[in-house]
Coordinates of C-alpha atoms and ligand atoms in Angstrom, one line a residue:
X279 CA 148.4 49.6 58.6
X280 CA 144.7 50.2 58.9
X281 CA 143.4 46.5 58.6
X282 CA 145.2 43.8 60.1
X283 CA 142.5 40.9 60.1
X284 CA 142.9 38.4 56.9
X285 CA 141.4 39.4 54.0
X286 CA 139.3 36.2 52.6
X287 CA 140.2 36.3 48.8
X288 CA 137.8 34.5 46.3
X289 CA 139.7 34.7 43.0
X290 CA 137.6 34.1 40.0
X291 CA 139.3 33.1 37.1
X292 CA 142.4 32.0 39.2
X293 CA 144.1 30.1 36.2
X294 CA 143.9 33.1 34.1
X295 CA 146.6 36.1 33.3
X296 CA 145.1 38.1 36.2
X297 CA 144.2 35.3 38.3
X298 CA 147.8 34.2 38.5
X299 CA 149.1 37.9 39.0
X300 CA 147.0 37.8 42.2
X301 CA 148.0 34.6 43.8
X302 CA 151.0 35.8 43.4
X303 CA 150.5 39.1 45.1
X304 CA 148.6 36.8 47.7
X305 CA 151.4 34.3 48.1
X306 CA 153.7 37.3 49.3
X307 CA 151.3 38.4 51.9
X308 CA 150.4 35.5 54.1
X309 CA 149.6 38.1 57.2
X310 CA 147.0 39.9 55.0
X311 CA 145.7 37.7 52.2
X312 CA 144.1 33.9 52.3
X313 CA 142.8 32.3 48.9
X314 CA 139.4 30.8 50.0
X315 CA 138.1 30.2 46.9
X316 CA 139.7 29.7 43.5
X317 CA 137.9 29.1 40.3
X318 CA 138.4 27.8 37.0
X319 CA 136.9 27.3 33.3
X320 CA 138.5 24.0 32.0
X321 CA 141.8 23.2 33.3
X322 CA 141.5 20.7 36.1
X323 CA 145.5 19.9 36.1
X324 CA 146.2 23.6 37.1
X325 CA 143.5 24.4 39.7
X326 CA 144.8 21.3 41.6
X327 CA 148.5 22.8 41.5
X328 CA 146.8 26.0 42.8
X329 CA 144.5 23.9 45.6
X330 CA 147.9 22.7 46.7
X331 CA 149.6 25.8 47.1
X332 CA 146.7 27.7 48.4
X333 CA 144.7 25.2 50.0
X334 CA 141.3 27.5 49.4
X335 CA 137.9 25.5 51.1
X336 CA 136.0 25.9 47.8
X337 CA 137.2 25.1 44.1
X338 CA 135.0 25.9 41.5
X339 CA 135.3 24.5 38.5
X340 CA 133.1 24.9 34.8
X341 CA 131.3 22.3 34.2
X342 CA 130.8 18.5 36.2
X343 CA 133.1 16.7 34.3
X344 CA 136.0 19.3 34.8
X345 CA 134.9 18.8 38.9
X346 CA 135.1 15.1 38.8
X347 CA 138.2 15.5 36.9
X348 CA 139.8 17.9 39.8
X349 CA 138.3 15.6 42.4
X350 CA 139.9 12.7 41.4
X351 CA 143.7 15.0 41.7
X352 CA 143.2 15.6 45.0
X353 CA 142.2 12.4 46.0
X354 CA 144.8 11.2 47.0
X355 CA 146.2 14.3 48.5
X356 CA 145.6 15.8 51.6
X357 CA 144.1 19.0 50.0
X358 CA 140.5 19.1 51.4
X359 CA 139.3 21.8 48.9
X360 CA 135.1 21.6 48.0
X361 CA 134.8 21.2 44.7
X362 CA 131.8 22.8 42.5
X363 CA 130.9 23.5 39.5
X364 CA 129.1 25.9 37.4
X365 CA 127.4 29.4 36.8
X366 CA 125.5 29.3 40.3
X367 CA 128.1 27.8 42.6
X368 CA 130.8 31.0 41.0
X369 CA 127.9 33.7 42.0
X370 CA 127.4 31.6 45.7
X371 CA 131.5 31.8 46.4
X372 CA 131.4 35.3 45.5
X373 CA 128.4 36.2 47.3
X374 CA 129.8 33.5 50.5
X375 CA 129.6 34.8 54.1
X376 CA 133.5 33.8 54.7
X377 CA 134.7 35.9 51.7
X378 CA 135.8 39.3 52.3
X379 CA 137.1 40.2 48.9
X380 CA 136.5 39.3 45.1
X381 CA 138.7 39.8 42.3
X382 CA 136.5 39.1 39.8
X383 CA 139.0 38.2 36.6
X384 CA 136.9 35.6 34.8
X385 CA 137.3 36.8 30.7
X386 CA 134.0 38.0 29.1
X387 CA 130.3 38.1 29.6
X388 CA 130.6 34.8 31.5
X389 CA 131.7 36.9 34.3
X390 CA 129.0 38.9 34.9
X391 CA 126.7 36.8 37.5
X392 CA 129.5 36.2 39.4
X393 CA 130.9 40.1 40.1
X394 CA 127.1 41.4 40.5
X395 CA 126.3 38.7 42.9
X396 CA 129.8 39.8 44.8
X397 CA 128.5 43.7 44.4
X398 CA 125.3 42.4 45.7
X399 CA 126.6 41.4 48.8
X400 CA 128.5 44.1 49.4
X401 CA 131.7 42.3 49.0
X402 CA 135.1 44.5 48.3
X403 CA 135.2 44.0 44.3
X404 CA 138.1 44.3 42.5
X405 CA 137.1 44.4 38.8
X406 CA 139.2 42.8 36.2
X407 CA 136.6 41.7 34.4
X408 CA 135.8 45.1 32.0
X409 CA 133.1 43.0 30.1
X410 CA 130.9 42.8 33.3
X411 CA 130.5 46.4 33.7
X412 CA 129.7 47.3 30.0
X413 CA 127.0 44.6 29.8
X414 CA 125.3 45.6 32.8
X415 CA 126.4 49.5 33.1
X416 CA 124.0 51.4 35.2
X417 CA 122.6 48.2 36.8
X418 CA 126.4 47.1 38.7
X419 CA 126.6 50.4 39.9
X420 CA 123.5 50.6 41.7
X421 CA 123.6 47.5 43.1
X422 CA 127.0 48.6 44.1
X423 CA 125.5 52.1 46.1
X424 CA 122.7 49.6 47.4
X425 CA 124.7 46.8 49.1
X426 CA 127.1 49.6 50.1
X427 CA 129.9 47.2 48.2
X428 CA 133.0 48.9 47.9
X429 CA 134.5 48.7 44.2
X430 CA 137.9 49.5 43.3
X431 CA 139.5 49.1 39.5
X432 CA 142.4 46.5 38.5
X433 CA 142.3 47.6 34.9
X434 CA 145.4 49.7 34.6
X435 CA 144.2 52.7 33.3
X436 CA 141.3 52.8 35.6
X437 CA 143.3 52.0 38.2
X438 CA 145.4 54.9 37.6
X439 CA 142.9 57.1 37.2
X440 CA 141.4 55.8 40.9
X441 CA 144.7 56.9 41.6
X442 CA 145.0 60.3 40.0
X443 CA 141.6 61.4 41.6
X444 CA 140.6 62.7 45.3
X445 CA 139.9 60.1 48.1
X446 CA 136.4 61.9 48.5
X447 CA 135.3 61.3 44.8
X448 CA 131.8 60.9 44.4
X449 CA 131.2 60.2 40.7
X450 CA 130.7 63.8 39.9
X451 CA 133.7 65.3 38.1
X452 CA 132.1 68.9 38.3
X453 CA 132.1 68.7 42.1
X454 CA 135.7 67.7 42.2
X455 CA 136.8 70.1 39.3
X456 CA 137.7 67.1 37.0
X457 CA 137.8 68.4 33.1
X458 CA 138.4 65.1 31.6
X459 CA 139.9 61.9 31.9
X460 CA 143.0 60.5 29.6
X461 CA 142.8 57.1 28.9
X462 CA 146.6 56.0 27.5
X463 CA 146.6 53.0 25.0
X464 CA 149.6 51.1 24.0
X465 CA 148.2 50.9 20.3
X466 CA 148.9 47.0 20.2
X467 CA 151.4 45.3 18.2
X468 CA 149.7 46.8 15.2
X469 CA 150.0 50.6 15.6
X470 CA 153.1 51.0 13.1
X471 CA 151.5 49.0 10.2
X472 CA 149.8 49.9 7.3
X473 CA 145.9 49.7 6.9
X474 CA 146.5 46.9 4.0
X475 CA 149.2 45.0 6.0
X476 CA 146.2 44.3 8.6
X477 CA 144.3 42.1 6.2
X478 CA 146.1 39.0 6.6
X479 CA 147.7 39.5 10.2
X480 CA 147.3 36.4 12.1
X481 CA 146.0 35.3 15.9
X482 CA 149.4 34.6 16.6
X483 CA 151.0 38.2 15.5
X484 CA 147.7 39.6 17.5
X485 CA 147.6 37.9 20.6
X486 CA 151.8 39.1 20.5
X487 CA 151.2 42.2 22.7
X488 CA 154.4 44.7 22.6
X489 CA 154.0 45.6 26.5
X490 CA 152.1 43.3 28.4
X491 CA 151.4 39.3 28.7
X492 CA 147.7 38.7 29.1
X493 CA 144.9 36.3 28.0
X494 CA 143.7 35.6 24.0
X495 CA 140.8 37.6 24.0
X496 CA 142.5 41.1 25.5
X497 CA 144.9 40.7 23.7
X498 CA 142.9 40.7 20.2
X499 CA 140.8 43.0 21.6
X500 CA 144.1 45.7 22.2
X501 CA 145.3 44.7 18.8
X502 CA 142.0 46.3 17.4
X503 CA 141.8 48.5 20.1
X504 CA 138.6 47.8 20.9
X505 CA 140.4 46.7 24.7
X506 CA 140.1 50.6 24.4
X507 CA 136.7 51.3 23.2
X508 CA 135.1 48.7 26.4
X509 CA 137.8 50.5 28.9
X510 CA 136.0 54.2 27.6
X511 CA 132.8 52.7 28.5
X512 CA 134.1 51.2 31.8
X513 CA 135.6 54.4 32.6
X514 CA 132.1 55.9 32.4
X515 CA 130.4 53.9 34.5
X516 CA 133.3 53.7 37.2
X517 CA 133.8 57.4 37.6
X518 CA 130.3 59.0 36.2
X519 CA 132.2 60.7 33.0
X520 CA 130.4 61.7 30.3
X521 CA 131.8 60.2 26.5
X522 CA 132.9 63.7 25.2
X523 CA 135.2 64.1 28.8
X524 CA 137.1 60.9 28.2
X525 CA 139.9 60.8 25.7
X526 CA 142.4 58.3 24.5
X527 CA 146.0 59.0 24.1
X528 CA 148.2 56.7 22.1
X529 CA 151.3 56.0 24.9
X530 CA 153.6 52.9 23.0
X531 CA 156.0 53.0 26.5
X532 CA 152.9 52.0 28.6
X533 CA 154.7 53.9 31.6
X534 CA 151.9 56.5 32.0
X535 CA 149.4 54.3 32.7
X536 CA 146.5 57.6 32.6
X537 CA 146.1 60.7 33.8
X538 CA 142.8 63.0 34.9
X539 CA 143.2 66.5 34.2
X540 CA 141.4 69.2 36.4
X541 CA 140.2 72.6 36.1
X542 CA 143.0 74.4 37.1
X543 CA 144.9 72.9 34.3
X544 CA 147.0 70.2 36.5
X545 CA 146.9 66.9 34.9
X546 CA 148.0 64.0 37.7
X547 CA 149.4 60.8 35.7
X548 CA 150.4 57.4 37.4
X549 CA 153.3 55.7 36.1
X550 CA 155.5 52.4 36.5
X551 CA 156.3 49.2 34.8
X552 CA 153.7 47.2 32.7
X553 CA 153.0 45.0 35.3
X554 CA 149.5 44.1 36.3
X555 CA 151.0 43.0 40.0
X556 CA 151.1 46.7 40.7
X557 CA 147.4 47.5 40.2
X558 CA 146.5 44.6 41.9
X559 CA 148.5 45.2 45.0
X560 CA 146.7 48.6 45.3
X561 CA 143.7 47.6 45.3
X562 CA 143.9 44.4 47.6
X563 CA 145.8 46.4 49.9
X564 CA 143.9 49.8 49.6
X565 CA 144.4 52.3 51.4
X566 CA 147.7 50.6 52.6
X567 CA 150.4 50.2 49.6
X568 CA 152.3 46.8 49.8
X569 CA 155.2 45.1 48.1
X570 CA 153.8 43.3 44.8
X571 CA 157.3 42.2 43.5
X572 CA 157.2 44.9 40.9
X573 CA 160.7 46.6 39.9
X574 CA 161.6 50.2 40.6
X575 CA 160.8 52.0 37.1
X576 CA 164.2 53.2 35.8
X577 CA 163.1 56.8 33.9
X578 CA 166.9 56.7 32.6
X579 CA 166.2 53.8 30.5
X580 CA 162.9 54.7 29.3
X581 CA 164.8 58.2 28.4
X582 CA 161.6 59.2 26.1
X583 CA 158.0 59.1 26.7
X584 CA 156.1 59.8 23.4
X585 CA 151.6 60.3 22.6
X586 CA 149.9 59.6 19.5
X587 CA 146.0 60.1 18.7
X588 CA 144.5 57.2 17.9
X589 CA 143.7 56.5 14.3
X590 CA 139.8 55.4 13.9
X591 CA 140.6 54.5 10.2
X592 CA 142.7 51.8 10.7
X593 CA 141.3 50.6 14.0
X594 CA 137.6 51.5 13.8
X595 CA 136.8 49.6 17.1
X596 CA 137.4 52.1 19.0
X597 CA 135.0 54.1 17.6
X598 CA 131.9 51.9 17.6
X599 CA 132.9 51.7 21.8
X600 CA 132.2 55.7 21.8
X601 CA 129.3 55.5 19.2
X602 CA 127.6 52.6 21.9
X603 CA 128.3 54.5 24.7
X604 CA 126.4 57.6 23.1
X605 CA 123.6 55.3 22.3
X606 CA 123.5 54.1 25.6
X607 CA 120.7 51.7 26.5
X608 CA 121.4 47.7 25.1
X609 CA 123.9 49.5 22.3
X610 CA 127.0 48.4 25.1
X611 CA 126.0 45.1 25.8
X612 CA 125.4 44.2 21.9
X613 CA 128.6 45.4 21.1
X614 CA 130.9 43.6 23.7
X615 CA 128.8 40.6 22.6
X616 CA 129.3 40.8 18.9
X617 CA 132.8 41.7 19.9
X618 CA 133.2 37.9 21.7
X619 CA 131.6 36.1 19.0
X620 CA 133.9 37.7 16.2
X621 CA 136.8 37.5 18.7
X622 CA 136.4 34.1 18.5
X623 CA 136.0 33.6 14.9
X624 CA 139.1 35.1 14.1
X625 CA 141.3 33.2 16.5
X626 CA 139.3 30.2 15.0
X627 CA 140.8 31.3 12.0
X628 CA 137.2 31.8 10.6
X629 CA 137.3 35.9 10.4
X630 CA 139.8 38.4 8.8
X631 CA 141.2 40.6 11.5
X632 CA 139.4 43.4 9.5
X633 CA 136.4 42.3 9.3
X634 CA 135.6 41.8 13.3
X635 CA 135.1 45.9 13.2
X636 CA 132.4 44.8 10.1
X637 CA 130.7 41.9 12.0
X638 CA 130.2 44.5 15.0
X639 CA 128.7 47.1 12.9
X640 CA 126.5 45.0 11.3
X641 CA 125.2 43.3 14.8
X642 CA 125.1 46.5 16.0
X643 CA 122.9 47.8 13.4
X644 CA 120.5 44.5 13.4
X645 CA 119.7 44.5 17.2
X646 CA 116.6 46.9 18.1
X647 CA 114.7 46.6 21.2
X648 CA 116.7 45.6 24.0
X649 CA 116.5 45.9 26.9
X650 CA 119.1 45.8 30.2
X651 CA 117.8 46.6 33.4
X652 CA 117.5 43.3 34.4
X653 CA 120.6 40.4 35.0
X654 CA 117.9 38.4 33.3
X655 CA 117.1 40.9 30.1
X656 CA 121.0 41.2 30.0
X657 CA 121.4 38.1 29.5
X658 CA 119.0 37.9 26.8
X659 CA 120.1 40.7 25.0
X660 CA 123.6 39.4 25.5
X661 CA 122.5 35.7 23.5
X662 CA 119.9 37.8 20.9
X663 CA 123.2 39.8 19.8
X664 CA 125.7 36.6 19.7
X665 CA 123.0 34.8 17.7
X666 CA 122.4 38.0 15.1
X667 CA 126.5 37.8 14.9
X668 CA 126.6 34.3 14.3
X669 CA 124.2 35.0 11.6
X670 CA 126.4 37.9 10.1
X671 CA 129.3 35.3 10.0
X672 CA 127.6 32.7 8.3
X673 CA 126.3 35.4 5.6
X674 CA 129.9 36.5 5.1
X675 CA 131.1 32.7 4.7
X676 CA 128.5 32.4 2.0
X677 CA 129.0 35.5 0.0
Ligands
NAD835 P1 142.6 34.8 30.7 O1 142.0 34.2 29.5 O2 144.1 34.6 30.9 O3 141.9 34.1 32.0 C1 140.5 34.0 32.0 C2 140.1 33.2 33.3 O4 138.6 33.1 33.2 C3 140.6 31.8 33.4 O5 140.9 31.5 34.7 C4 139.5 30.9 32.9 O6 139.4 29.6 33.5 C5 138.2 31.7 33.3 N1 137.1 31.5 32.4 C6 137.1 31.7 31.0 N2 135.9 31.4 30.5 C7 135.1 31.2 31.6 C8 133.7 30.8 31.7 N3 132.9 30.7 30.6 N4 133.2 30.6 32.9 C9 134.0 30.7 34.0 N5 135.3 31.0 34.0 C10 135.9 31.2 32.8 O7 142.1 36.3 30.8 P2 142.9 37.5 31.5 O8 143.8 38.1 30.6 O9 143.3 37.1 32.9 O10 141.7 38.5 31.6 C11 140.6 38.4 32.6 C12 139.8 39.6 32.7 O11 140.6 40.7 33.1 C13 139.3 40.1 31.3 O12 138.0 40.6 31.4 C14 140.2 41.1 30.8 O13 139.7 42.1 30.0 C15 140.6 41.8 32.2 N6 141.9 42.4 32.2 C16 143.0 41.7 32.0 C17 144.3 42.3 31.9 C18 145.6 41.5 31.7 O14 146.6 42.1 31.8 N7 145.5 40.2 31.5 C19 144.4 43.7 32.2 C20 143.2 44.4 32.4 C21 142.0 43.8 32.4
MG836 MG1 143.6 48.1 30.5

């Protein structure tokens, strides 16, 4: 064991997919890991079940009536939680003295004050929250080497890569003979179907992931594999990789969960079950490895691992990631943002799963002159480019 003082946990996002695979990877660890602060979007019911159980001093919550709401469960209880609300009190708890560690798992663009203000303070960040990092690229890093934070990857694939690299990593794959980095993708529950098929697939058959249980959004996002396209660009500003050195592999098993292959021609995979406990554990724990209630993976059963490329015809997402990431400057933020708005519209039922690629594009296209090098200009690229796609929408409800 190298650390044996209590780690002070702020989950953000603690009613979500990851947020619950954490507290559960907490729960099993009472010697290492305390939940000091939990926070949620809307559901008041669920945050006071998890103040209960976890007893953190601050709850956060999304808005006041959501806090009055929670306030008035735990009344009468003997849960003594603090409970806040909104975009400033998320960045304080994750920037608080008292917390060691952030997992920052809140979905989206919403997420971003909150994990910058934790890499601001130098906080251990564990980064769910893939959105974050493309928005605000080059910006998170450096305030990462600044505060002297130390960041570590709970997307899978990244994670695995973490893995599959040296301890002494700089962010220079020359120096540490790195040829290129293998993203795998599952390919979604719509890799077998037929590009015609995919015009009237529905939120439900979307958000039906083959592999892996996880929120709404990711789970459109991997059906169109655009979940790919934002984890390329988060792969390059995690690991300093340039677009052409980053590949993705079509992996349906989801056992290899990536690989980095080296100069010498060795290419060092991580593998297990589809379970998001294990990446989590690795990072809380890191460089210790802990139990996270994840079963043995059974190669006997699996019998036959199998790779596919990706095809950009019928899921052109994933392209428009790599052709953002070339662009570099705004061109990532104004794509995860036209991303969220047409997300939305199609589990709203107001978009054709086809034409969240178009909607994209067409923002894409529109939005000249943006700039990101401040949290501030971020954010107002981030609302110019959800506005321009709103605008698409409407034109393609007229027409
Ligand atoms: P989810 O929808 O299950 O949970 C999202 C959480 O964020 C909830 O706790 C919700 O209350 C909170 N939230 C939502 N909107 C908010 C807002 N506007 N302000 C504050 N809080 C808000 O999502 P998830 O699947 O847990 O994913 C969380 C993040 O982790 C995403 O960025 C996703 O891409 C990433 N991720 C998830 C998985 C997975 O297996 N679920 C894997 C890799 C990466
Ligand atoms: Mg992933």
């Amino acid at each position: 064991m190298t650390e044996t003082r209590i780690q002070r946990v702020a989950v953000l996002g603690a009613t979500g997919s990851i947020g619950i695979s954490t507290l559960d990877v907490i729960a099993r660890h009472p010697d290492r890991f305390e939940a000091v602060a939990l926070t949620a979007h809307v559901q008041a019911e669920r945050m006071a079940e998890l103040c209960a159980k976890f007893r953190p001093r601050f709850a956060v919550m999304g808005d006041a009536m959501r806090a009055a709401q929670l306030r008035e469960m735990l009344a009468g209880s003997d849960v003594r939680a603090e409970v806040l609300f909104g975009s400033d009190a998320l960045a304080d708890v994750a920037a608080h003295e008292d917390v060691d560690t952030v997992m920052a798992a809140i979905v989206g663009a919403a997420g971003l004050p909150s994990a910058l203000a934790a890499a601001r303070a130098g906080k251990r960040v564990l980064l769910a929250n893939k959105e974050a990092l493309v928005l605000s690229g080059r910006l998170f890093m450096d305030a990462v080497s600044e505060s002297g934070a130390e960041l570590l990857p709970i997307d899978s694939e990244h994670n695995a890569v973490f893995q599959a690299m040296p301890a002494s990593y700089v962010r220079n794959p020359d120096k540490c003979g790195i040829r290129r980095i293998l993203l795998t993708a599952s390919g979604g529950p719509f890799r077998e179907r037929s590009l015609e098929s995919l015009r009237d697939v529905t939120p439900e058959e979307a958000c039906a992931h083959p592999n892996w249980v996880m929120g709404r959004k990711i789970s459109v996002d991997s059906a169109t594999m655009m979940n790919k396209g934002l984890e390329v660009i988060e792969a390059h500003w995690l690991f300093g990789v340039p677009p052409e050195r980053i590949d993705v592999v079509v992996h349906p098993q989801s056992v290899i969960h990536s690989m980095v292959e080296y100069a010498d021609g060795s290419v060092l995979a991580q593998l297990g079950n589809p379970d998001m406990r294990t990446p989590i554990a690795h990072a809380m724990a890191y460089p210790d490895r802990i139990e996270a209630g994840v079963r043995s993976l059974d190669l006997f059963e699996i019998a036959r691992l199998t790779f596919e490329r990706p095809d950009v015809r019928r899921f052109p997402c994933l392209d428009l990631a790599y052709q953002a990431l070339r662009a570099g400057g705004a061109a990532p933020a104004v794509l995860n943002a036209a991303n969220e708005i047409a997300v939305a519209a199609f589990l709203e039922r107001q978009l054709p799963f086809q034409a969240i690629a178009d909607v994209i594009a067409a923002t894409m296209e529109r939005a000249q002159g943006l700039s990101v090098d401040s949290l501030e200009s971020i954010l107002e690229t981030d609302a110019r480019a959800r506005q321009l796609a709103r605008a698409e929408l409407a034109a393609r409800q007229v027409r």
